Each structure stands twice: as structure tokens, then as C-alpha cells.
Short mmCIF file of C-alpha atoms in Angstrom, two decimals:
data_model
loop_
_atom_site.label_atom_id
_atom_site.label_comp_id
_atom_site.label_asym_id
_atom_site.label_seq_id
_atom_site.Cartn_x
_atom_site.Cartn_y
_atom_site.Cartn_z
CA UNK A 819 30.66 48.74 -59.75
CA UNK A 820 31.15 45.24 -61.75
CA UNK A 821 34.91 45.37 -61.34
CA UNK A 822 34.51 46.09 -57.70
CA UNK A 823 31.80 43.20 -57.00
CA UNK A 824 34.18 40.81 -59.03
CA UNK A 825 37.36 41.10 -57.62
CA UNK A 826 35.77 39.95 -54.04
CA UNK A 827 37.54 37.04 -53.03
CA UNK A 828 35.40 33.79 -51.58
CA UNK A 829 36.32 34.61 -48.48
CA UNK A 830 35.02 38.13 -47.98
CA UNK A 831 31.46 37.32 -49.57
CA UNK A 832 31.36 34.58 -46.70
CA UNK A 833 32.21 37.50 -44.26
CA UNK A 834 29.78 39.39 -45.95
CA UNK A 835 26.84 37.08 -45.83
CA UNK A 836 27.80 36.23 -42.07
CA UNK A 837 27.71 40.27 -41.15
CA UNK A 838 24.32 40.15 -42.83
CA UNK A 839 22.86 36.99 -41.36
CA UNK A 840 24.43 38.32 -37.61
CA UNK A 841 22.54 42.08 -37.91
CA UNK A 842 19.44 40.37 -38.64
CA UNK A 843 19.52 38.12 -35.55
CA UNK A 844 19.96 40.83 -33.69
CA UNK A 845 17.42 43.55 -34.89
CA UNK A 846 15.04 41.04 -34.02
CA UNK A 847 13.55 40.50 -38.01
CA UNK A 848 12.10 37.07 -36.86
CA UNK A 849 8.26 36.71 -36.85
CA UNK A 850 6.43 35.60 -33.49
CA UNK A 851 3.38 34.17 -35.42
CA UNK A 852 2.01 33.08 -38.42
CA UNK A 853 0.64 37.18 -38.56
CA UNK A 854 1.74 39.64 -35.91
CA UNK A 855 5.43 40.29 -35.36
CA UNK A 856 7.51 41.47 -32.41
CA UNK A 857 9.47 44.63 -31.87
CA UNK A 858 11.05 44.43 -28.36
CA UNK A 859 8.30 43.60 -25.91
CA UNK A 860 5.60 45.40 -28.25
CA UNK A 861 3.46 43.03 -30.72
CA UNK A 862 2.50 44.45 -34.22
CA UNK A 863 -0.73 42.99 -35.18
CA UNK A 864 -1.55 43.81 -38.95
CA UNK A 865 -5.18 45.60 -39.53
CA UNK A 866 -6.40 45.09 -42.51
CA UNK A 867 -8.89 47.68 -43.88
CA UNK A 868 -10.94 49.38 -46.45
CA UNK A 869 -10.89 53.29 -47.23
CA UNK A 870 -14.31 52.80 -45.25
CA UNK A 871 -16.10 53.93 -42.66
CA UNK A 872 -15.22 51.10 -39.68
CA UNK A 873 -11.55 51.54 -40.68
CA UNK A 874 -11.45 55.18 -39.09
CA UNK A 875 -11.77 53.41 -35.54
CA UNK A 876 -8.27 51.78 -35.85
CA UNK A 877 -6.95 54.61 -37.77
CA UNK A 878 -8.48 57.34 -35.11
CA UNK A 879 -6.58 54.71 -32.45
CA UNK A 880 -3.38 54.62 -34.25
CA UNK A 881 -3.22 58.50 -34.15
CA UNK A 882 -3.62 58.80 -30.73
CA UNK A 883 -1.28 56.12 -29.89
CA UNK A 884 -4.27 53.90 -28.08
CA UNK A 885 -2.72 51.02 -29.74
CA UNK A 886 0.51 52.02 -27.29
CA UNK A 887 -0.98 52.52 -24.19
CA UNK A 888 -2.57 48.94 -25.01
CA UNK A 889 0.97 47.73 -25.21
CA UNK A 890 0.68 46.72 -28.92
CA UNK A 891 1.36 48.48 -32.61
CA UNK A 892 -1.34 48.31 -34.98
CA UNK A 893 -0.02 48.36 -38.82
CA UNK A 894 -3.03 49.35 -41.02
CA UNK A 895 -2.94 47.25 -44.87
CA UNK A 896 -4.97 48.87 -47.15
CA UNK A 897 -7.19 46.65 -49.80
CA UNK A 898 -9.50 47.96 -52.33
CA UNK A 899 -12.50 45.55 -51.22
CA UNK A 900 -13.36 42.57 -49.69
CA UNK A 901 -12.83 39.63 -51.94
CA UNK A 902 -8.77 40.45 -52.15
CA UNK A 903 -8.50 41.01 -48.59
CA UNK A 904 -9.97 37.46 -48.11
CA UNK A 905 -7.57 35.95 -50.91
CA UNK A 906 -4.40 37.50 -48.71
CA UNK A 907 -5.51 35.46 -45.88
CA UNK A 908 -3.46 31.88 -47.00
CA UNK A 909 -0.06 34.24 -46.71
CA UNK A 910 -0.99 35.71 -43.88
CA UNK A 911 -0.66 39.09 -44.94
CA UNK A 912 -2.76 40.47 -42.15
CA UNK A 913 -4.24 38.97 -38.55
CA UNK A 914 -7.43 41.20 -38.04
CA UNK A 915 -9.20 43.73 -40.04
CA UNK A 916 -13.03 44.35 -40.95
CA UNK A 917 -14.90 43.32 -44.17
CA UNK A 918 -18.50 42.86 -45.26
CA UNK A 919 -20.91 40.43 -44.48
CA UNK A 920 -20.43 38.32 -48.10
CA UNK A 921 -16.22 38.46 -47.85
CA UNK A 922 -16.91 37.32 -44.28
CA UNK A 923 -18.72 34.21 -44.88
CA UNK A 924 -15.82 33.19 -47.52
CA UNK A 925 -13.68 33.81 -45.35
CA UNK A 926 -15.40 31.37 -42.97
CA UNK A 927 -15.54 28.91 -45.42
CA UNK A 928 -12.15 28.88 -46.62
CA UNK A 929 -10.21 29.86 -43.99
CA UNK A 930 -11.70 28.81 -40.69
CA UNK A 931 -11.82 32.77 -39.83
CA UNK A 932 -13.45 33.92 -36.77
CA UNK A 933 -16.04 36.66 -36.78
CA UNK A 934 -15.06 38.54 -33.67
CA UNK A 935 -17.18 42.20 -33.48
CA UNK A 936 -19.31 44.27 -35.75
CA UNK A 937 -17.93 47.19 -37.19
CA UNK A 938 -21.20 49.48 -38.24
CA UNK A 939 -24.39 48.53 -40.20
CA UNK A 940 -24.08 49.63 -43.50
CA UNK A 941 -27.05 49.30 -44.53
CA UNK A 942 -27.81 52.57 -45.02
CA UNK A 943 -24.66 52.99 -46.92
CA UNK A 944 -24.76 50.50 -49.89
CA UNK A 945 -26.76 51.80 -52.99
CA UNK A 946 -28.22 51.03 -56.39
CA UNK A 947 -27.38 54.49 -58.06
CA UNK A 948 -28.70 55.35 -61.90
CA UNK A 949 -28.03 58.32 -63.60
CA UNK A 950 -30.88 61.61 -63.12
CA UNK A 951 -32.02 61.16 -66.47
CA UNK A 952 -32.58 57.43 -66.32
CA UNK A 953 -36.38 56.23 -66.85
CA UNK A 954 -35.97 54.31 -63.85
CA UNK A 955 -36.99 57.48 -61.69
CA UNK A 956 -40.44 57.58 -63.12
CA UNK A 957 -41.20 54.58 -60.99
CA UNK A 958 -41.52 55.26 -57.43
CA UNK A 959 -42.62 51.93 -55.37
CA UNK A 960 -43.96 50.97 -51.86
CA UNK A 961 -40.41 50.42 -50.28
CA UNK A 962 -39.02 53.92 -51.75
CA UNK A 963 -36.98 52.01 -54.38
CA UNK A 964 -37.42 53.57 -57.75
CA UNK A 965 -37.86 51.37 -60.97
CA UNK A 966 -39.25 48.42 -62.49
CA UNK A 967 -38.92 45.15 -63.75
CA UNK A 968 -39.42 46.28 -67.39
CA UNK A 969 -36.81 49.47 -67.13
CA UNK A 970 -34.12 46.72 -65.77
CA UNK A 971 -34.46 43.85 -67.69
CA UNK A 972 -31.21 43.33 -69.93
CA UNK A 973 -29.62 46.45 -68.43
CA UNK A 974 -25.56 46.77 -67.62
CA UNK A 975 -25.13 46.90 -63.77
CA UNK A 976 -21.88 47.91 -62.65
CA UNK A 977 -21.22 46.34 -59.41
CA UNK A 978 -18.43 44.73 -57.08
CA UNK A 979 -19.57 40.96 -56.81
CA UNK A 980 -19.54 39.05 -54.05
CA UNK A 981 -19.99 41.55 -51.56
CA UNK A 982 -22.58 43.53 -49.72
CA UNK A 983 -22.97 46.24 -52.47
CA UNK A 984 -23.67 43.02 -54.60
CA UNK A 985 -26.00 41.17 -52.11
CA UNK A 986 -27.84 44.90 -51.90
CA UNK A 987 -28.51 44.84 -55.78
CA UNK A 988 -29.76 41.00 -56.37
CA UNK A 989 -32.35 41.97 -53.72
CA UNK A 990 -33.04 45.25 -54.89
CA UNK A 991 -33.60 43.07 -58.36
CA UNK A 992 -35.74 40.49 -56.61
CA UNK A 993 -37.79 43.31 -54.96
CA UNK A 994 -39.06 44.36 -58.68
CA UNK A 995 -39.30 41.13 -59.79
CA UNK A 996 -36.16 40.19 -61.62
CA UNK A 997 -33.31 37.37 -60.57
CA UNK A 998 -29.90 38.29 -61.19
CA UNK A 999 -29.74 36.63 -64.25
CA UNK A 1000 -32.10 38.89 -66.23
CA UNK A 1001 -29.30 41.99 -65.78
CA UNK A 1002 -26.13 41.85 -67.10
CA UNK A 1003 -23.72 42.00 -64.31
CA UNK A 1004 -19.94 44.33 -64.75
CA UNK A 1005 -17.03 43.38 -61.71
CA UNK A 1006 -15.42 46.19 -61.08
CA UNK A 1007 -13.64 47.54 -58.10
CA UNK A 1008 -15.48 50.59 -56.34
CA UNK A 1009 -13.13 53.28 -58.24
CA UNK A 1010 -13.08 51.60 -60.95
CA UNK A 1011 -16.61 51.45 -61.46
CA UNK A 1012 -16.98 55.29 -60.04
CA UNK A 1013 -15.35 55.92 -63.38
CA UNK A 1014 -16.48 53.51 -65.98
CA UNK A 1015 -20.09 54.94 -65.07
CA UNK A 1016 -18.69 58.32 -65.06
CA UNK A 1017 -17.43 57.94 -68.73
CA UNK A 1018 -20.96 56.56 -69.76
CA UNK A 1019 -20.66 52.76 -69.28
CA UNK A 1020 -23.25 50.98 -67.87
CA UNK A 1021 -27.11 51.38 -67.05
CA UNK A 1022 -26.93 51.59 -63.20
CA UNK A 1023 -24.08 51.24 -60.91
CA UNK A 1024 -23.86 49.46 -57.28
CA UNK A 1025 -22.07 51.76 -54.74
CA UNK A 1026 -21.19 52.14 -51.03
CA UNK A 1027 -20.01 55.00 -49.07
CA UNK A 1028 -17.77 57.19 -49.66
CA UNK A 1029 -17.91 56.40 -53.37
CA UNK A 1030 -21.70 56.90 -53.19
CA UNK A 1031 -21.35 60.23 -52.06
CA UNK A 1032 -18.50 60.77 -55.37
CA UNK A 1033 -21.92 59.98 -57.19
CA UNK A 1034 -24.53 62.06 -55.67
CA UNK A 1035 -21.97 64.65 -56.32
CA UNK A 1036 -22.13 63.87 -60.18
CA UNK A 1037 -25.74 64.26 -60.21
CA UNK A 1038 -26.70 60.67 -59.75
CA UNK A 1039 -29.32 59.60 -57.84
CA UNK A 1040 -30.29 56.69 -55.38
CA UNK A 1041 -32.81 54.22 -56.76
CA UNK A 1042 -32.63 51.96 -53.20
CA UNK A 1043 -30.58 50.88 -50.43
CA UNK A 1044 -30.04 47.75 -48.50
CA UNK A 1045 -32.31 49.25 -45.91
CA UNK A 1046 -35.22 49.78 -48.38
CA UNK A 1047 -34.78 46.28 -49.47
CA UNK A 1048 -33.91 44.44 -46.49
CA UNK A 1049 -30.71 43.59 -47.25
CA UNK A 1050 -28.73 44.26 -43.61
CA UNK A 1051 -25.21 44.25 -44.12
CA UNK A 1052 -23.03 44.76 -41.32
CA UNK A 1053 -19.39 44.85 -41.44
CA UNK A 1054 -17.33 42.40 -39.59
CA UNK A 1055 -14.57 42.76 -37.26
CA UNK A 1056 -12.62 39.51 -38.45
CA UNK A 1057 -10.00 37.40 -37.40
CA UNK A 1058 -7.26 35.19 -38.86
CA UNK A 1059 -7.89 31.74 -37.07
CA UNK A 1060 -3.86 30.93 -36.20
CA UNK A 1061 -3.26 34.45 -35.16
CA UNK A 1062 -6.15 34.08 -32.59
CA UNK A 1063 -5.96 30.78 -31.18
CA UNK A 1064 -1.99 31.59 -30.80
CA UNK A 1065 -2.21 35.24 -29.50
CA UNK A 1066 -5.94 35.71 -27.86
CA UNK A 1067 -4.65 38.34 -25.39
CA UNK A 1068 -3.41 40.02 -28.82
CA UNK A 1069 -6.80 39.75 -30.15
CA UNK A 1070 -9.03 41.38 -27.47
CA UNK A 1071 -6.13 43.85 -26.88
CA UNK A 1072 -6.84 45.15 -30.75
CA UNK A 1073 -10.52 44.92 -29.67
CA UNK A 1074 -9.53 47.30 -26.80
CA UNK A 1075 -8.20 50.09 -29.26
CA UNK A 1076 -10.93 49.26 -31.83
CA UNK A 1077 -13.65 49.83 -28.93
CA UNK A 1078 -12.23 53.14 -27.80
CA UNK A 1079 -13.12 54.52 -31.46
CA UNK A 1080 -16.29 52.98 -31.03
CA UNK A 1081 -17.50 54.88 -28.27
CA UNK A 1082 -15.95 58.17 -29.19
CA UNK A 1083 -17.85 57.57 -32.39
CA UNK A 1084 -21.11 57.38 -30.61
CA UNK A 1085 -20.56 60.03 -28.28
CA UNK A 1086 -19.07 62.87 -30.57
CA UNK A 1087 -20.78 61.27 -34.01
CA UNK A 1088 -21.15 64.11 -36.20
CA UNK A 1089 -18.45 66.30 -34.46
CA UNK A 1090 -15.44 63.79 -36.11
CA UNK A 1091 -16.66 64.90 -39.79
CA UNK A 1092 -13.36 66.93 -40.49
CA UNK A 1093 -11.54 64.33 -38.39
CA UNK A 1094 -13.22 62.08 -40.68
CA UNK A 1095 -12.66 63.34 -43.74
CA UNK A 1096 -8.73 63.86 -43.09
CA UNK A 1097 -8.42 60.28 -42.60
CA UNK A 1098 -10.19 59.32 -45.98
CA UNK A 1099 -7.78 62.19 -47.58
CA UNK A 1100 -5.04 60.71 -45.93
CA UNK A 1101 -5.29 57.01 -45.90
CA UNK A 1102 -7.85 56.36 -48.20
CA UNK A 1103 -7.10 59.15 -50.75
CA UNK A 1104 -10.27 60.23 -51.46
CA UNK A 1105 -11.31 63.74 -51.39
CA UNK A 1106 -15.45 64.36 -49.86
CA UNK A 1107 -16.81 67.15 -48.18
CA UNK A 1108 -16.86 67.82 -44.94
CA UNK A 1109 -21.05 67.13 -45.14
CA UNK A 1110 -20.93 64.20 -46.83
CA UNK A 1111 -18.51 63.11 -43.95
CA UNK A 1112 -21.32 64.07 -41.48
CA UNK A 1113 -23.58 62.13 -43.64
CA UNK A 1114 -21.57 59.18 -43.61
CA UNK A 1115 -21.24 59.19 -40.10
CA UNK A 1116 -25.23 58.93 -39.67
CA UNK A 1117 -25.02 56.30 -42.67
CA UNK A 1118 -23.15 53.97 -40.57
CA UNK A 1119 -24.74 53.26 -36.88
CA UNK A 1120 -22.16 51.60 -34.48
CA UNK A 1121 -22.63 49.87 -31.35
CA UNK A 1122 -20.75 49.50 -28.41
CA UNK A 1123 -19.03 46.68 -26.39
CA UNK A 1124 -22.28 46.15 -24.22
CA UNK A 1125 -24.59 46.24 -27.39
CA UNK A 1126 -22.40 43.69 -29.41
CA UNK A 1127 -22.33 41.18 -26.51
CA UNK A 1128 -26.18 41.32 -26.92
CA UNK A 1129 -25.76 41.00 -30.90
CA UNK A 1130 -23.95 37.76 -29.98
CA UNK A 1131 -25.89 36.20 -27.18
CA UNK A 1132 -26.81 33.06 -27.79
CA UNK A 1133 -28.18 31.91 -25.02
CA UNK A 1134 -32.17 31.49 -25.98
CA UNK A 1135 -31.07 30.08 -29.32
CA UNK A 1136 -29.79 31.99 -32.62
CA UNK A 1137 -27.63 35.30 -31.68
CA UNK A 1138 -28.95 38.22 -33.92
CA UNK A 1139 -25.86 38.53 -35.27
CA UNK A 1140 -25.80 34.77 -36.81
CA UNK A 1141 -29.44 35.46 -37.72
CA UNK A 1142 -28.13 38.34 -40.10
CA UNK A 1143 -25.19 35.97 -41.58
CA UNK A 1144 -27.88 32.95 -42.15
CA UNK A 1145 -29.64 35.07 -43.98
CA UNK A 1146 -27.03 36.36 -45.89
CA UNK A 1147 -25.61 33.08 -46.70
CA UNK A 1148 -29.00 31.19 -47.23
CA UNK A 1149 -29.45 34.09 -49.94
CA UNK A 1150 -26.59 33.79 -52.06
CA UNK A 1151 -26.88 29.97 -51.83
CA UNK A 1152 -30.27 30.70 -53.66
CA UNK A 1153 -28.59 32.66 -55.98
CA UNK A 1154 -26.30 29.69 -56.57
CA UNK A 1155 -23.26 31.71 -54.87
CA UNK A 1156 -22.49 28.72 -52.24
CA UNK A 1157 -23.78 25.54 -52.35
CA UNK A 1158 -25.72 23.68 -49.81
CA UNK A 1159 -23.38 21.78 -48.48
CA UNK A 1160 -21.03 25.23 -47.68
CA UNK A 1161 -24.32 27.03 -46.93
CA UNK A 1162 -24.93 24.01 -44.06
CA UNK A 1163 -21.43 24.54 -42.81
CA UNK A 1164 -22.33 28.30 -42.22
CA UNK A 1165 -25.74 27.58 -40.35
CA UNK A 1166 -23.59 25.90 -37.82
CA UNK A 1167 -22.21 29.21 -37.06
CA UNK A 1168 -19.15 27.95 -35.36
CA UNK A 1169 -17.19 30.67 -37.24
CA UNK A 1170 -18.35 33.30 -34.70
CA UNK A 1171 -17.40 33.68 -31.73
CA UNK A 1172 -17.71 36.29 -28.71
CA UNK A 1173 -15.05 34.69 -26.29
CA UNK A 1174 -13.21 37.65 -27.43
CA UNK A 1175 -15.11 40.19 -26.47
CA UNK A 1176 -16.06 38.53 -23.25
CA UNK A 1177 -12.85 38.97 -22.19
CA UNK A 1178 -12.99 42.53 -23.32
CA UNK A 1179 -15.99 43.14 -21.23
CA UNK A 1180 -14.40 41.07 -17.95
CA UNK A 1181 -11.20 43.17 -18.37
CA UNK A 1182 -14.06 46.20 -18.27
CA UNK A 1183 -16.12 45.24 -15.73
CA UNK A 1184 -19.00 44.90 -18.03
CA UNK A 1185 -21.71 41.92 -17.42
#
């Protein structure tokens, strides 16, 4: 192959590189924004997602070629959790996806990035988890958290910082009396820390679903969630801020698609377990059972395009969905996460926005 490659004259590697330079002009390999790209008169806007619950909704759309009929192609990227997602946002790796309430608000902050929709509540679904055997479980308090300040104090948690799994432990902490300083805190991704606990590292161990469900299966047990400790943490519905102002129409055409799973997700619910569970197999590559699908589908309540638009409202003062950021942010800049100056910024909430979905619901007929 050497001898070949070097006996090309000048002339044909100037051929060559012309051929080359020609076919991609004319398959089109150009992009038409800063995120989504062009193929013929059909858009690809680039999803990015978590093996989570709110990413079955695009997925679900994607298999039933919604995303067609809408007259776009949605591209799922896949990212382990929030904080890289965000970090890919400067290259513009993707121009909407979903990601929790903490990953959100940095992505405010550095990135101008809108908040467009809520994806579920998860709530329910982020956990403190210790194993059976741990002394914790002898303590059962008011709020149905187990475990007290003495039984924590100087322990190992295993969590993924800076997101809602992380915001659910510090207030789990603070609900027993500790700060976050009085643990000893582990990063590490969601698998990652599945398995470090599973091989004995670690005192207790911060998950959300499905990888929750990896651990009740192991035996471990729930010592409180971010409902028992009144730590609500939706999941966004997020947008790159170039994408959107460039390609609205893009934008609430996604929302379209994204929708549709919605309300087939509150009408069927349970029913979409083993549809469920062959998209986490599939896409997200993790294996439950078909009844800890069902259980994640009550685990994560959704709500539809009417509902959100009432989440949003701000017409008699703070929407309820800036209420739950502001007190997300004012939280972590308490726990010395932002500072006051970037928690100000956020109270502003000029990061999210419902023109988008306003134009959904006009397109619907919806008030």
C-alpha cells in the first residue's frame, strides 16, 4: 500500500482532494446551525439524554417516527449524567435534551440556556440508600427518613455531585442535623457508584432510578427520598440558547414529539412497563424488571402541555416552576455551591422561558 500511495503524482492527489471536496458539497455535509443539521428539507435536532426516565418520551417518539410526521429527525446523544452533558454545551454537541434541576441552573449560568418544559418530578425517584444491615435502620424519624446525626457523622457517601441525587442527600443530611461537611463525600458516576458500593465501599450511597431499583434488588434499602425531605427535583426540558433563538419553529416542533410521549405516558402509565423496559435494555443498557419498570413509571409523575403552561405562569408573580429552581439554587448557594452574585443572576429567572410552549399550545388550540 506504501508503494502505491507514493508513486501518486502531484497532480492526481489534487484530483483526488477536488473529487473529495466536490462529493461533500453535494451530499449536503454542511451544518445549518450552530446544533441541528440539515438532510434535504428535514432538520436533525440532537437530543441529548440520560438512560432515564424523561428520555423514553423522545425515544418512544423516535420509534414511531413522530419526529417525521413533525417534519424533523431527532438524533438521541447519550451522557452518563448531568454535569458532562452541560460541559458538551460550548461545542455544541447537542441543541435540546433534559437534565436535572442542579445541571440546569449551570447550565443557565454558563451558557445562557433556556429552560423550556419539565420532563417528570423525580422526586420520588432520587434516594439515600444504605445497606440492610446498616445501624442507620434502627432510627426511624417523623418524615420516614431513617437515621441519625450520630450514625452519619464521618461516614463515606457515595454520590454524583452537583446534581439532584446530590441536592437530595445534603438535605436529607440537614434534616438530621448534619451539613455536608460532617460526611465525607465520593463523585462517582451512577454505575460507577452502583458498583463501588456493591464491592463494599462506602457507608451509604446516593441513587436515582433505574439504578435505585439495581439496589433494592441487592438487598439495600431506602433511608429517604427527595420527597421525604423536601427536596423537589424536576427534570428539565433544556435548550441550547443559539439553537433556539436561530431555529424556534425547530424548538417547539421537538416539543411537539416530546409532548406526544407525554400524554401517552399519562394515559397508558403503567401499561408502557415492557415498552419501558426495552428502551432502557436497548438504549440505556440496563437490564430491570418488568415491575420495577411499572414502579418507575409511578416514581416519575409527568404533566401535560396544559399543566406546564400553569407551572410557568407568571402572571401573579413567581411561576411555580421558578419557585422550585430559587429554591434549588438559593440552597446550594448556602452550601457554598454558587455564589451570591450567580445565585442573584438565577433569581432573575430570565433563563426560563414558556414562549416555546405557547406556541405549542397556539399551534394546539390550547388557552
Amino acid at each position: 500500500m506504501k508503494s502505491n500511495w507514493s508513486g501518486l503524482t502531484k497532480k492526481a492527489m489534487v484530483s483526488l482532494a477536488s473529487i473529495l471536496i466536490l462529493s461533500m458539497m453535494l451530499l449536503g455535509c454542511g451544518n445549518t446551525s450552530t446544533g441541528g443539521s440539515a438532510s434535504g428539507n428535514i432538520a436533525t435536532i440532537k437530543v441529548s439524554h440520560q438512560p432515564e426516565f424523561e428520555s423514553f418520551m423522545t425515544y418512544d417518539g423516535i420509534q414511531k417516527k413522530l419526529d417525521q410526521k413533525a417534519g424533523i429527525k431527532l438524533e438521541l446523544v447519550y451522557f452518563d449524567s448531568g454535569m458532562p452533558q452541560i460541559s458538551a454545551l460550548p461545542g455544541h454537541a447537542w441543541d435540546v435534551g433534559a437534565t436535572g434541576c442542579v445541571p440546569m441552573l449551570m447550565a443557565a449560568l454558563r451558557y445562557n440556556s433556556y429552560l423550556i418544559a419539565v420532563g417528570d418530578d423525580e422526586s420520588l425517584a432520587n434516594t439515600v440508600m444504605a445497606r440492610a444491615d446498616n445501624p442507620i435502620f434502627q432510627t426511624k424519624n417523623a418524615n420516614g427518613t431513617y437515621g441519625n446525626a450520630d450514625e452519619l457523622r464521618g461516614k463515606n457517601m457515595l454520590v454524583t455531585t452537583v446534581s439532584g441525587g446530590h441536592y437530595t442527600l445534603v438535605k436529607y443530611l440537614q434534616s438530621i442535623g448534619l451539613k455536608e461537611s460532617d460526611v465525607k463525600i465520593s463523585n462517582m458516576e451512577q454505575a460507577q457508584a452502583v458498583a463501588a458500593y456493591d464491592s463494599g465501599k462506602g457507608d451509604a450511597v446516593t441513587l436515582w432510578a433505574p439504578f435505585n431499583y439495581t439496589g433494592l434488588n441487592k438487598g439495600w434499602k431506602i433511608a429517604a427520598s427527595g420527597q421525604d425531605v423536601n427536596a423537589r427535583t424536576p427534570i428539565l426540558v433544556l435548550a441550547d440558547k443559539t439553537f433556539a433563538d436561530e431555529h424556534p419553529d425547530q424548538v417547539v416542533k421537538f416539543l411537539d414529539v416530546y409532548f406526544q410521549g407525554i400524554d401517552r405516558m399519562k394515559s397508558e402509565n403503567t401499561q408502557l412497563a415492557g415498552e419501558y423496559q426495552e428502551f432502557l435494555k436497548s438504549w440505556g443498557g440496563m437490564d430491570i424488571s418488568k415491575e420495577d419498570a411499572a414502579l418507575d413509571i409511578k416514581n416519575h409523575p409527568v404533566f401535560n402541555l396544559k399543566e406546564q403552561l400553569a407551572l410557568f405562569d407568571n402572571s401573579k408573580g413567581k411561576s411555580q416552576i421558578a419557585t422550585w429552581m430559587n429554591n434549588v439554587a438559593d440552597f446550594f448557594t448556602q452550601n457554598g455551591k454558587f455564589t451570591e452574585q450567580e445565585n442573584q443572576t438565577l433569581q432573575k429567572d430570565e433563563y426560563i422561558t414558556d414562549k416555546f410552549l405557547k406556541q405549542l399550545a397556539e399551534q394546539k388550540g390550547i388557552k
